[in-house]
Short mmCIF file of C-alpha atoms in Angstrom, two decimals:
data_model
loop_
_atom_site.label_atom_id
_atom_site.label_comp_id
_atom_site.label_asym_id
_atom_site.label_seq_id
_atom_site.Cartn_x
_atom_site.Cartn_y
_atom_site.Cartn_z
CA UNK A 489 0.00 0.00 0.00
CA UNK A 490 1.42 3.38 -1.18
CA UNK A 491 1.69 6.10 1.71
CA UNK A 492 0.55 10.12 1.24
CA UNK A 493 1.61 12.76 3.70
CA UNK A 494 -1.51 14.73 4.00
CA UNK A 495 -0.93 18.62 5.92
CA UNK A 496 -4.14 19.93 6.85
CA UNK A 497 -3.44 22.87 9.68
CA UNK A 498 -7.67 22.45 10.05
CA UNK A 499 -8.58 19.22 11.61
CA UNK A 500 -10.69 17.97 14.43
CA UNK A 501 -11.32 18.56 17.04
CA UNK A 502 -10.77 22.28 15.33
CA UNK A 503 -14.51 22.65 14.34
CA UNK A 504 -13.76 25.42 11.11
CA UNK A 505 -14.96 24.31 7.83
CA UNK A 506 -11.74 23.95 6.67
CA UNK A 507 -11.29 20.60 8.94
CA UNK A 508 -13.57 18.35 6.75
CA UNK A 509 -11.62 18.09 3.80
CA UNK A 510 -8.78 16.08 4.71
CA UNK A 511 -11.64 14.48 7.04
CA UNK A 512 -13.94 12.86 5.11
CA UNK A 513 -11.03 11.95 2.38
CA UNK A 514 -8.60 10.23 4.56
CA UNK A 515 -10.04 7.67 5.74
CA UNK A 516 -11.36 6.18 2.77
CA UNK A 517 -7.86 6.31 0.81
CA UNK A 518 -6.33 3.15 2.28
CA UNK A 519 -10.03 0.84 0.32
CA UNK A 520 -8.55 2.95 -2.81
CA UNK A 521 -4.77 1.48 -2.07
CA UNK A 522 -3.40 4.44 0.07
CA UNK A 523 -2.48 4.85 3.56
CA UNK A 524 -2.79 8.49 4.56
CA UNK A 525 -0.78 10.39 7.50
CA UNK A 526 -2.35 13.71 8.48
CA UNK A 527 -0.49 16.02 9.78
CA UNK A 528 -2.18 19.10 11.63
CA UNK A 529 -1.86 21.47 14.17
CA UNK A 530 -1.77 20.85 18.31
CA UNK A 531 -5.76 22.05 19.40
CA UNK A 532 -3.94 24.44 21.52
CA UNK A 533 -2.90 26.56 18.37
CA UNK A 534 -6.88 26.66 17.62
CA UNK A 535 -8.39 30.00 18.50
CA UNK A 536 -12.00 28.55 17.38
CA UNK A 537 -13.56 26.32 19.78
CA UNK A 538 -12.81 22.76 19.80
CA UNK A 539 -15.57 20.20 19.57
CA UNK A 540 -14.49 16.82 21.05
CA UNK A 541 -17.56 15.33 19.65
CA UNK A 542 -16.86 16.16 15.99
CA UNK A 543 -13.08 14.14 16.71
CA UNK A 544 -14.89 11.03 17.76
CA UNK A 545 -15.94 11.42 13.97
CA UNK A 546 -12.51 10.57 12.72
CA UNK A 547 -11.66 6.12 12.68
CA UNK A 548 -8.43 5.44 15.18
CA UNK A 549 -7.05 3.53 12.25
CA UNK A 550 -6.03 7.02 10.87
CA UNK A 551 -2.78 7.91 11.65
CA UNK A 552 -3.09 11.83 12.67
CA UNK A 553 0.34 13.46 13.71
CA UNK A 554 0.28 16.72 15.53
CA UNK A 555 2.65 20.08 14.85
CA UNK A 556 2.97 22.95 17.40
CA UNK A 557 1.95 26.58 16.44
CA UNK A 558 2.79 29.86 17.72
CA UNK A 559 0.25 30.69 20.27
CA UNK A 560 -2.12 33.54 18.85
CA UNK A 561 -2.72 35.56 21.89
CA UNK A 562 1.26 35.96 21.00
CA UNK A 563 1.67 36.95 17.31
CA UNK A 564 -1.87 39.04 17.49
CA UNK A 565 0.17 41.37 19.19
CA UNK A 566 2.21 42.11 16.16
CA UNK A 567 -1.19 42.11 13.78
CA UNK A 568 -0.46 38.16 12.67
CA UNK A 569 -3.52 35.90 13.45
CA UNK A 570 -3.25 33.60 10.59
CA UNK A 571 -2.80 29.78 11.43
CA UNK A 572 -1.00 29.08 8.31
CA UNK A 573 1.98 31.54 9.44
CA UNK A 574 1.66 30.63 13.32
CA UNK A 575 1.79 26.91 12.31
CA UNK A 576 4.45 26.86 9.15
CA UNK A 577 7.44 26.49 11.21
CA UNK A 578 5.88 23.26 13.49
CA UNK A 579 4.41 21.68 9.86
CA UNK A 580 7.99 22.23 8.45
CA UNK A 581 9.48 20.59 11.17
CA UNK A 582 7.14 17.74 11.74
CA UNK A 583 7.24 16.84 7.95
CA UNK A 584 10.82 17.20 7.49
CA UNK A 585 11.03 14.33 10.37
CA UNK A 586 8.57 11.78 8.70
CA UNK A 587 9.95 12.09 5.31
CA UNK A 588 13.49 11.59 6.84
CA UNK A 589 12.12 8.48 9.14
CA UNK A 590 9.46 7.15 6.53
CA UNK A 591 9.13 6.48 2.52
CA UNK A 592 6.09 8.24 1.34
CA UNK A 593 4.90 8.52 -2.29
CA UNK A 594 2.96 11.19 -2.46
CA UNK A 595 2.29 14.76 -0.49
CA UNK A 596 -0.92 16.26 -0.58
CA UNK A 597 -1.85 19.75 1.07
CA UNK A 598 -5.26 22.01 0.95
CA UNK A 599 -5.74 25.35 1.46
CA UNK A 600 -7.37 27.51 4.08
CA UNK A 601 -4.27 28.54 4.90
CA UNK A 602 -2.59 29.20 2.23
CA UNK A 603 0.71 29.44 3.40
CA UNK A 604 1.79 25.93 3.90
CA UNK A 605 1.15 25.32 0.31
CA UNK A 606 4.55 26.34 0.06
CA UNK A 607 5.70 23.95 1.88
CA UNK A 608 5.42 21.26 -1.00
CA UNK A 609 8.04 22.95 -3.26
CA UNK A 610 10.57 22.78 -0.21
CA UNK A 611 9.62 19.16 0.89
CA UNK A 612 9.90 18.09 -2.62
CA UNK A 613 13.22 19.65 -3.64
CA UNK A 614 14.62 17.80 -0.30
CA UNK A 615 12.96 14.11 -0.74
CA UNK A 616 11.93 13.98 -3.61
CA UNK A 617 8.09 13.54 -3.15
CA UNK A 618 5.59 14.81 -5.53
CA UNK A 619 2.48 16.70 -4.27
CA UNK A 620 -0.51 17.67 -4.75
CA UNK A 621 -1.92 20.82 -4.17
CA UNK A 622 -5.78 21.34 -3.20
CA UNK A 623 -7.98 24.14 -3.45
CA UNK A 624 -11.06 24.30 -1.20
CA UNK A 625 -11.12 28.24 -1.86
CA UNK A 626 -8.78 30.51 -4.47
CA UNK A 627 -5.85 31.78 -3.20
CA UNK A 628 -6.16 34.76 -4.94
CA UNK A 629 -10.48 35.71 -4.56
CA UNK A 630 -12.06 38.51 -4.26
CA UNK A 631 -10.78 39.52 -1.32
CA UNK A 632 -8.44 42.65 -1.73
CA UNK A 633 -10.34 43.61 -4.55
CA UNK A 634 -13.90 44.05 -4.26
CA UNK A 635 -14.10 43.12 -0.46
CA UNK A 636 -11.83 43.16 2.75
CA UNK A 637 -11.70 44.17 6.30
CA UNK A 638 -13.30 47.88 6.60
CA UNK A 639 -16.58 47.63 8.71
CA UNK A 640 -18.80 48.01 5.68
CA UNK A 641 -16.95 44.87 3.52
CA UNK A 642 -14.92 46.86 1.26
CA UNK A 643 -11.01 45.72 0.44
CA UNK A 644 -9.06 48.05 3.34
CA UNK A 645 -5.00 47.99 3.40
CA UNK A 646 -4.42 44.77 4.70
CA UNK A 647 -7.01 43.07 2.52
CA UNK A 648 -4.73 44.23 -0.24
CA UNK A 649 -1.54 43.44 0.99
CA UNK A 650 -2.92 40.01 1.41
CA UNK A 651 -3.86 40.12 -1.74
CA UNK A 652 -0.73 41.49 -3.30
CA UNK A 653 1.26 38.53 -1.31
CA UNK A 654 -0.87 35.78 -2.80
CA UNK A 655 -0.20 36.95 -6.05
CA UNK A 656 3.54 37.40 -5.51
CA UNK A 657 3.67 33.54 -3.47
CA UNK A 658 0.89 31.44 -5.24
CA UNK A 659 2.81 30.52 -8.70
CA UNK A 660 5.81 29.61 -6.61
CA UNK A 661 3.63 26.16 -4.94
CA UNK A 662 1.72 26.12 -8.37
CA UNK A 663 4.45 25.94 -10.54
CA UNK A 664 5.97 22.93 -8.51
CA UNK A 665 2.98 20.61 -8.13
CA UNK A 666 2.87 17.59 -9.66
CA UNK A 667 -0.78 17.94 -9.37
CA UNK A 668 -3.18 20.56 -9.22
CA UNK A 669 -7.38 19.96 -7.23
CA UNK A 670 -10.06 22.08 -6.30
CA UNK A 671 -13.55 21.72 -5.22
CA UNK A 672 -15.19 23.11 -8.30
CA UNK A 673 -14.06 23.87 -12.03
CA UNK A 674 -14.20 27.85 -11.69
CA UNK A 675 -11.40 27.62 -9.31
CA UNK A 676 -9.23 25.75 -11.32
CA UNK A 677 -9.96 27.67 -14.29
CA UNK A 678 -8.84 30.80 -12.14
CA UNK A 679 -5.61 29.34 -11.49
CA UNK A 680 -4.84 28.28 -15.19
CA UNK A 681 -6.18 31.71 -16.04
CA UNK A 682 -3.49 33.38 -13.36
CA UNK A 683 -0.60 30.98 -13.16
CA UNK A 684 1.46 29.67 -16.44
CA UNK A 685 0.67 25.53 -15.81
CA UNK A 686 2.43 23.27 -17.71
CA UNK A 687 -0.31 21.37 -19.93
CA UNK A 688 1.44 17.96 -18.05
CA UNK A 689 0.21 18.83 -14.62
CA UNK A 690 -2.84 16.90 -14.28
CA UNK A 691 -5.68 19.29 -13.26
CA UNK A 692 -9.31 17.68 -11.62
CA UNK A 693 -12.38 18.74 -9.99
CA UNK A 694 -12.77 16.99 -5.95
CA UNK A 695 -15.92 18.83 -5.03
CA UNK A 696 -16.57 18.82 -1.08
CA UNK A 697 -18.37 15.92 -0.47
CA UNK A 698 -21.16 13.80 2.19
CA UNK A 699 -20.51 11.32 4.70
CA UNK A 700 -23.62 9.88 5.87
CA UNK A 701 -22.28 8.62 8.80
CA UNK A 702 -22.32 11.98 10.00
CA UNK A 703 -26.22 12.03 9.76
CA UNK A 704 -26.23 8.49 11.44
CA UNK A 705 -24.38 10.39 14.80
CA UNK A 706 -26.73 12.97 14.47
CA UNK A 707 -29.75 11.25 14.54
CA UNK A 708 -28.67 8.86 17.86
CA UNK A 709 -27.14 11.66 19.71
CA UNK A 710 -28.78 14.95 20.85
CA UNK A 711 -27.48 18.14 19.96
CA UNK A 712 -28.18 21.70 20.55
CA UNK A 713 -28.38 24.48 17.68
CA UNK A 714 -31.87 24.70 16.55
CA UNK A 715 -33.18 28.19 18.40
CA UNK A 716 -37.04 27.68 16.99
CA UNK A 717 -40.08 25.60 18.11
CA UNK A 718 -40.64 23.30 15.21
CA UNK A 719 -44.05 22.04 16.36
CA UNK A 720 -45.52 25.73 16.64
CA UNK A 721 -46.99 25.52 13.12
CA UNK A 722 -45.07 27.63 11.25
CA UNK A 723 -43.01 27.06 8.50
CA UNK A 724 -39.16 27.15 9.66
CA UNK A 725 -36.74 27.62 6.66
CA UNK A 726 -32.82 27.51 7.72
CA UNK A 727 -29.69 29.17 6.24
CA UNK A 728 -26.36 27.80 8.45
CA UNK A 729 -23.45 29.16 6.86
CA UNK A 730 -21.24 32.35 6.47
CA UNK A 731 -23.05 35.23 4.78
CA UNK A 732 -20.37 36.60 2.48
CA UNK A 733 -20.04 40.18 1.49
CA UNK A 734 -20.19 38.91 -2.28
CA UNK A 735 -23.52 36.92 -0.89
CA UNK A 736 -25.39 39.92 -0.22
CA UNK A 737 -27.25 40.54 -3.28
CA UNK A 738 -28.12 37.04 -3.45
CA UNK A 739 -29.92 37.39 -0.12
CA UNK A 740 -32.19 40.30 -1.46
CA UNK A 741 -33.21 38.24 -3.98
CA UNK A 742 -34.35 36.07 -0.97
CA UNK A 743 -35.97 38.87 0.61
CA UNK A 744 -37.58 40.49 -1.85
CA UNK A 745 -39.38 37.17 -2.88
CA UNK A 746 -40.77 36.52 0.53
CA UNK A 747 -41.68 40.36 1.12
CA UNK A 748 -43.97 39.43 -2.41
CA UNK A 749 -45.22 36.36 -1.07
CA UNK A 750 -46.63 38.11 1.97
CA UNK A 751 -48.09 40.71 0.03
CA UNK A 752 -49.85 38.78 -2.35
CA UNK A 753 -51.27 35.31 -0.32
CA UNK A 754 -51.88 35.27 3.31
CA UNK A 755 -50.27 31.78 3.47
CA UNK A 756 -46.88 33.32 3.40
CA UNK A 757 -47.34 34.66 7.01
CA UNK A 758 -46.47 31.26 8.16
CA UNK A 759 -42.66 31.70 7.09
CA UNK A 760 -40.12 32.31 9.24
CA UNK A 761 -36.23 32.86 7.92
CA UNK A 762 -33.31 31.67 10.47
CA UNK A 763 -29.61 32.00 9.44
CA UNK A 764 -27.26 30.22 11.97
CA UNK A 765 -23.09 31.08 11.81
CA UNK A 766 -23.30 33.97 9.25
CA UNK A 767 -20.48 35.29 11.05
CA UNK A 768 -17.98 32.00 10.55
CA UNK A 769 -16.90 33.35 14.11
CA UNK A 770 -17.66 31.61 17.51
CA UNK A 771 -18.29 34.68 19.56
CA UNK A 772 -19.04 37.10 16.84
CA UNK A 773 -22.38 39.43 17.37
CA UNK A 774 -22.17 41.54 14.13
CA UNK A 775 -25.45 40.83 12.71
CA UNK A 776 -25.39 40.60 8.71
CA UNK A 777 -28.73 39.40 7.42
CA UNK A 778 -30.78 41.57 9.83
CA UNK A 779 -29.81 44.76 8.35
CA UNK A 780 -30.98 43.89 4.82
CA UNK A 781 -34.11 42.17 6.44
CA UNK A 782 -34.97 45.79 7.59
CA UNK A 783 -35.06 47.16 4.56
CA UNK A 784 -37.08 44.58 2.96
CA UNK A 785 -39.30 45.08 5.49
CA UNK A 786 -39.29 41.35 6.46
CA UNK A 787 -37.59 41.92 10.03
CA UNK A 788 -40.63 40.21 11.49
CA UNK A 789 -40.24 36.68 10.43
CA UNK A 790 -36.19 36.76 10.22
CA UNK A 791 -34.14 35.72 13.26
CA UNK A 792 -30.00 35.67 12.75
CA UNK A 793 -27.78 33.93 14.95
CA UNK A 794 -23.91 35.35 13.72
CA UNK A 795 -22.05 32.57 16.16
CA UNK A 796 -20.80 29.93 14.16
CA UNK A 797 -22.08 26.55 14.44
CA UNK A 798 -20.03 23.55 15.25
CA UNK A 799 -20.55 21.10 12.63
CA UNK A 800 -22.66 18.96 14.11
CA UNK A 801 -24.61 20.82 15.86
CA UNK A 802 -25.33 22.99 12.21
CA UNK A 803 -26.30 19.32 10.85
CA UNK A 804 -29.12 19.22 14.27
CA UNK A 805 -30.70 22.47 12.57
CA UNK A 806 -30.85 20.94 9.15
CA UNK A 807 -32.54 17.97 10.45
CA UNK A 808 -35.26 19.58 12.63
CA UNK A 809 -35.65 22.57 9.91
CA UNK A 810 -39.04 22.20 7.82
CA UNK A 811 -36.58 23.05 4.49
CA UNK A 812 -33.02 23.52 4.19
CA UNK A 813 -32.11 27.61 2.24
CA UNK A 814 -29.02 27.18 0.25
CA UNK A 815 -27.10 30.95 -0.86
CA UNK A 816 -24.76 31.38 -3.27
CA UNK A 817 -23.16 34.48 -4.42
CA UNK A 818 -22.04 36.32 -7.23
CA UNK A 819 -18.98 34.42 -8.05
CA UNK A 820 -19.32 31.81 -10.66
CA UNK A 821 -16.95 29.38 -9.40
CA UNK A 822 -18.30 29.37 -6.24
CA UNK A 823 -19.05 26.09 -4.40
CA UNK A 824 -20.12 24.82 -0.74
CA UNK A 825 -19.84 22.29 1.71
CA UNK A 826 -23.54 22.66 2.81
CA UNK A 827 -24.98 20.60 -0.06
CA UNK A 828 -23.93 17.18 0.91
CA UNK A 829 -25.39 17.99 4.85
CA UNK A 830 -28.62 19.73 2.87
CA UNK A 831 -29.23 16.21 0.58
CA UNK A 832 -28.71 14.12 3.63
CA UNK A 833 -31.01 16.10 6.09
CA UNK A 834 -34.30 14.87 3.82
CA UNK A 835 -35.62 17.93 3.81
CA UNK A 836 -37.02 20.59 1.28
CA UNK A 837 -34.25 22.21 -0.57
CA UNK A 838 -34.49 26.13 -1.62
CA UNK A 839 -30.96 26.63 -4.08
CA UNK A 840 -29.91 30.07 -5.15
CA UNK A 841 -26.99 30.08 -7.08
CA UNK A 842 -24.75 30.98 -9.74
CA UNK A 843 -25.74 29.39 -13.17
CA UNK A 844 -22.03 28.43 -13.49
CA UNK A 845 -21.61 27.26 -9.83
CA UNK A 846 -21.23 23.28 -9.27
CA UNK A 847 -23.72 23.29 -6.84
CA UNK A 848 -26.28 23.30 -9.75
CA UNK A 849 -25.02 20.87 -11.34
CA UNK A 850 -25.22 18.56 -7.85
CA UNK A 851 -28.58 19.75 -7.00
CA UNK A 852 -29.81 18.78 -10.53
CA UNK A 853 -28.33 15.02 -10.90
CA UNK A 854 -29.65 14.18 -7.34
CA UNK A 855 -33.30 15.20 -7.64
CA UNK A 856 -35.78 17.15 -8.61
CA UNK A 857 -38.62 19.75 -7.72
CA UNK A 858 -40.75 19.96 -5.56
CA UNK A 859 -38.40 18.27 -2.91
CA UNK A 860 -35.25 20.23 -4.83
CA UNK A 861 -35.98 23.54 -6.16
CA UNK A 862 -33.05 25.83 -8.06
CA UNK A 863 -33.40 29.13 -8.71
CA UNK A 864 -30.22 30.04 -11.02
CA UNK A 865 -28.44 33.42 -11.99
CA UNK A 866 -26.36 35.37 -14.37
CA UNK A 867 -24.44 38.16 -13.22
CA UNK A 868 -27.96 40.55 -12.54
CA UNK A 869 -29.22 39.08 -9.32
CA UNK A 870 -32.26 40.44 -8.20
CA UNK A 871 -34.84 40.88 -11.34
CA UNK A 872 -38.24 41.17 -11.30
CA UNK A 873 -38.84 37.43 -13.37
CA UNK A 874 -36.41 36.20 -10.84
CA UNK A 875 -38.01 37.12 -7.66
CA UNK A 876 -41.09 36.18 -8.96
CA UNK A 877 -39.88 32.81 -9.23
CA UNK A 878 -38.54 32.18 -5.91
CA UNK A 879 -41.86 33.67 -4.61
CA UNK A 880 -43.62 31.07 -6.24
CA UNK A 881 -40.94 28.56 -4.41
CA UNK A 882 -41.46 30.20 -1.02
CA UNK A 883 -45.45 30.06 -1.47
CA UNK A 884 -45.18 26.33 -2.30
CA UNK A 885 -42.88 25.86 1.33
CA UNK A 886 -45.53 28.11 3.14
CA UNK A 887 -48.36 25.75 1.85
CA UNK A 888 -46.79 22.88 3.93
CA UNK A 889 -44.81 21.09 0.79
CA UNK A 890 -43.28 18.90 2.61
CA UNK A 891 -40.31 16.22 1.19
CA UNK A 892 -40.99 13.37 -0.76
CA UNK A 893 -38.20 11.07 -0.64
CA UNK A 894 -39.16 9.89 -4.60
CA UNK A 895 -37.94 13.40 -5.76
CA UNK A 896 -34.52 12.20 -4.17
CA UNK A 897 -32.26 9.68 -5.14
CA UNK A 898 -28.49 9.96 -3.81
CA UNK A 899 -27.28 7.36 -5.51
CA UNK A 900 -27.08 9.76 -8.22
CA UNK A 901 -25.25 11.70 -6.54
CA UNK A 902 -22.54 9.07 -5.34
CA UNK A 903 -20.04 10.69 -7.42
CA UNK A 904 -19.75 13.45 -4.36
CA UNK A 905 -19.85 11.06 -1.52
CA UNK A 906 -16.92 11.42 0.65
CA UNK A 907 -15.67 7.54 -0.28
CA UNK A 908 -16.33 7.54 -4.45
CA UNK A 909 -14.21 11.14 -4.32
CA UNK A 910 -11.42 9.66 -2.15
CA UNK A 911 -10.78 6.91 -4.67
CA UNK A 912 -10.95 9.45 -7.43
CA UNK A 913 -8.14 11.51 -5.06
CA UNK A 914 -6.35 8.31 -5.21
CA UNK A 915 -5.90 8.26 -9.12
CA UNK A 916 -4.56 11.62 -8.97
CA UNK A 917 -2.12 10.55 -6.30
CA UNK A 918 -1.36 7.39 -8.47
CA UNK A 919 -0.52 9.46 -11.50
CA UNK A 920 1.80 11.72 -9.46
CA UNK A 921 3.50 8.98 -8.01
CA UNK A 922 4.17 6.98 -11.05
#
């Protein structure tokens, strides 16, 4: 069996998004003829909370191999937060020693944080080892352009410097990969379009994927997140997930659809919007939704709660939510790791996305209306046709359309479970190391 070194600075018990990558691909890599070694960061270099339960998620079988990180309450002082810096020194260090004690064949490392991407061109140039380098968001975004730090989203100086860096560091790990990943097309095409790749370096698509043994610990273990009475006859639609600055127009589409559906049919009065972790901070209280609910005039039946969810608890809302609201924003290539949870919760779906986003194309192979309903966009968000349409999606919810589990199939949608994209992770690793 062939052995990958796997850095992932986000891991459990961390409980950020960016620990489920390297989660629900490791440990079905060895059925696929690889045995994977993650290395991560000490939970003391966390500043998120940790959630023990969300650990018990990961099989003892995988070998998990911990690096320090310079304390934040430390390097804050000097305006440096970012685990990637804190922890490059400790993931140096702790790879150098298990590439010098242990063959492997292949190295694999995703991004959030960037910065120990650039790790791979300094392991390989001293062992030898090819990697892989994985994309769960663009290095080089939006962010410093169109948004950033200032109160109000807009790029401020450090946003751009950020930005600035990226573009100065990113074709440095790009241009030594052996292999490139990401979790949808767009942000591979935004590499290609930025970076000079060699037509040689294989290139795929590993979109974030569903493990329904998640769902499983869910349903046999309580958990707290759900802030609503589900059995007080209203209609309880959920959003759990960061509200972007790029996601705001997107969100008045939302708004201005169910300010028309209770204008128009009394019915809609039994709605009631909650977002859950629109912050993607534990102890943040910034609200973002509430201010656009205001002027939408739809206040009333909106509740936001900006503290991030842990994971599993944000998988307790799905489950006890009458339907599941999935946002997108105005980037095309934009993808998310709520549409495996929002499948497996068996509940209503309500998508608005991109035209070009993946999620679409998900959505679409693994059901079908009423049970899955899309609403896709160009770049001009909120239109008249279009918020007459997801009015017409919102009035169907506020009629009681409940989910019927014929609309549904997930076997078509295997191809984004967490095991079939493993083994698909494992041909790219078998190309590389051949």
């Amino acid at each position: 069996m062939r052995k990958v070194l796997m850095i992932s600075p986000h891991f459990p018990p961390d409980s950020s998004a960016a620990a489920h990558r390297v989660r629900l691909l490791a440990p079905h890599l060895p059925s696929a003829g690889w045995q994977p070694t993650v290395v991560t960061v000490e939970p003391e270099g966390y500043e998120g909370r940790l959630d023990p339960d969300l650990a018990t998620l990961v099989p003892t079988s995988i070998d998990v191999v911990r690096a320090p990180a310079w304390p934040a309450r430390w390097t804050r002082r000097i305006g440096v937060g970012d685990l990637g810096i804190r922890a490059f020194s400790g993931l140096r260090r702790t790879c150098r020693a298990l590439l010098a004690r242990d063959r492997f064949d292949a190295l694999f490392i995703t991004v959030y944080p960037v910065y120990p991407a650039l790790l791979g061109p300094r392991l390989k140039a001293e062992f030898g080892v090819p990697f892989v380098l994985d994309y769960q968001d663009p290095w080089v975004g939006e962010w410093g352009r169109s948004v950033g730090g200032r109160a109000n989203g807009a790029p401020d100086w450090k946003s751009r410097a950020s930005r600035r860096l990226g573009e100065w560091l990113e074709p440095r790990a790009v241009r030594a990969a052996d292999a490139l990943v990401a979790v949808s097309q767009g942000t591979i095409d935004g590499v290609v379009r930025r970076i000079q790749v060699s037509p040689a370096v294989p290139c795929d698509v590993i979109p974030l994927g569903f493990e329904p043994a998640d769902f499983v610990h869910v349903r046999t273990n309580p958990h707290a997140g759900a802030s609503f009475d589900g059995a007080d006859g209203m209609v309880h639609l959920c959003y759990v997930g960061t509200l972007l600055p790029t996601g705001v127009e997107t969100l008045r589409l939302l708004f201005r659809a169910l300010q028309r559906v209770r204008s128009i049919d009394a019915v809609g009065a039994r709605l009631r919007l909650h977002f859950f972790g629109t912050s993607n901070q534990v102890d943040a209280d910034r609200l973002r939704v509430m201010p656009l609910a205001h002027e939408c005039q739809v206040n009333d039946v909106v509740s936001e709660a900006p503290g991030r969810l842990d994971y599993l608890d944000a998988l307790a809302v799905l489950v006890r939510a009458n339907g599941v609201l999935l946002l997108g924003n105005s980037e095309p290539h934009y993808t998310a790791s709520k549409v495996g949870p929002a499948l497996l919760a068996q509940r209503p779906i309500l998508a608005l996305y991109h035209e070009q986003s993946s999620v679409i194309s998900i959505l679409s192979a693994a059901g079908r209306a009423p049970s899955i309903r899309i609403v896709a966009y160009g770049s001009n968000i909120v239109t008249a046709p279009r918020i007459d349409e997801v009015a017409l999606h919102l009035l169907a919810l506020a009629r009681g359309q409940s989910y019927n589990a014929a609309d549904v199939d997930l076997k078509r949608a295997e191809a984004f479970s967490a095991e079939q994209l493993s083994h698909k992770l494992a041909g790219i690793l078998n190309r590389v190391a051949a």
